[in-house]
Amino acid sequence: MSEELLNQTKVGDSLEVGAEYHPEHGVVTILLSSPEQSTALNLEPDKDELDNFVEAVNKVQEEYSDR
């Protein structure tokens, strides 16, 4: 049974982000959706994938902010 971590939240005109935790698989699923497409990223926190993903997104924001 999955646990909702983040209800689908609008982050732009049409982009929504949500997240679920699947304890039986040890996976956090990040859901990105827009009217044109949807993507699910399955990240394994035990392998630092979630932390690494967050660091990468923060790096993108940092680089963009420096422009």
Tab-separated table of N, CA and C in Angstrom, residues 23-44:
chain	number	residue	atom	x	y	z
A	23	PRO	N	6.440	1.502	0.757
A	23	PRO	CA	7.308	0.823	1.731
A	23	PRO	C	7.641	-0.620	1.363
A	24	GLU	N	6.748	-1.291	0.660
A	24	GLU	CA	7.007	-2.685	0.291
A	24	GLU	C	8.171	-2.809	-0.675
A	25	HIS	N	8.465	-1.734	-1.412
A	25	HIS	CA	9.583	-1.725	-2.362
A	25	HIS	C	10.702	-0.773	-1.938
A	26	GLY	N	10.462	0.003	-0.881
A	26	GLY	CA	11.462	0.979	-0.440
A	26	GLY	C	11.703	2.063	-1.471
A	27	VAL	N	10.634	2.481	-2.160
A	27	VAL	CA	10.762	3.422	-3.267
A	27	VAL	C	9.870	4.638	-3.033
A	28	VAL	N	10.409	5.816	-3.358
A	28	VAL	CA	9.615	7.036	-3.402
A	28	VAL	C	9.369	7.341	-4.880
A	29	THR	N	8.113	7.523	-5.228
A	29	THR	CA	7.743	7.849	-6.602
A	29	THR	C	7.376	9.319	-6.671
A	30	ILE	N	8.068	10.055	-7.513
A	30	ILE	CA	7.750	11.456	-7.757
A	30	ILE	C	6.987	11.506	-9.077
A	31	LEU	N	5.804	12.101	-9.043
A	31	LEU	CA	4.935	12.165	-10.203
A	31	LEU	C	4.940	13.580	-10.769
A	32	LEU	N	5.275	13.713	-12.020
A	32	LEU	CA	5.254	15.003	-12.728
A	32	LEU	C	4.204	14.884	-13.816
A	33	SER	N	3.255	15.800	-13.854
A	33	SER	CA	2.219	15.688	-14.879
A	33	SER	C	1.797	17.045	-15.408
A	34	SER	N	1.467	17.034	-16.688
A	34	SER	CA	0.918	18.190	-17.384
A	34	SER	C	-0.074	17.626	-18.393
A	35	PRO	N	-0.852	18.483	-19.026
A	35	PRO	CA	-1.791	17.956	-20.027
A	35	PRO	C	-1.092	17.203	-21.168
A	36	GLU	N	0.157	17.561	-21.468
A	36	GLU	CA	0.869	16.938	-22.588
A	36	GLU	C	1.497	15.595	-22.245
A	37	GLN	N	1.956	15.435	-20.989
A	37	GLN	CA	2.653	14.192	-20.631
A	37	GLN	C	2.711	14.011	-19.131
A	38	SER	N	3.003	12.774	-18.737
A	38	SER	CA	3.200	12.451	-17.327
A	38	SER	C	4.445	11.586	-17.202
A	39	THR	N	5.148	11.766	-16.101
A	39	THR	CA	6.357	11.002	-15.844
A	39	THR	C	6.378	10.610	-14.377
A	40	ALA	N	6.830	9.401	-14.100
A	40	ALA	CA	7.002	8.940	-12.726
A	40	ALA	C	8.462	8.562	-12.529
A	41	LEU	N	9.068	9.116	-11.501
A	41	LEU	CA	10.451	8.785	-11.153
A	41	LEU	C	10.431	7.926	-9.896
A	42	ASN	N	10.970	6.713	-9.974
A	42	ASN	CA	11.069	5.849	-8.808
A	42	ASN	C	12.474	5.961	-8.249
A	43	LEU	N	12.569	6.486	-7.042
A	43	LEU	CA	13.869	6.721	-6.409
A	43	LEU	C	13.990	5.873	-5.156
A	44	GLU	N	15.168	5.299	-4.938
A	44	GLU	CA	15.419	4.472	-3.767
A	44	GLU	C	16.195	5.278	-2.725
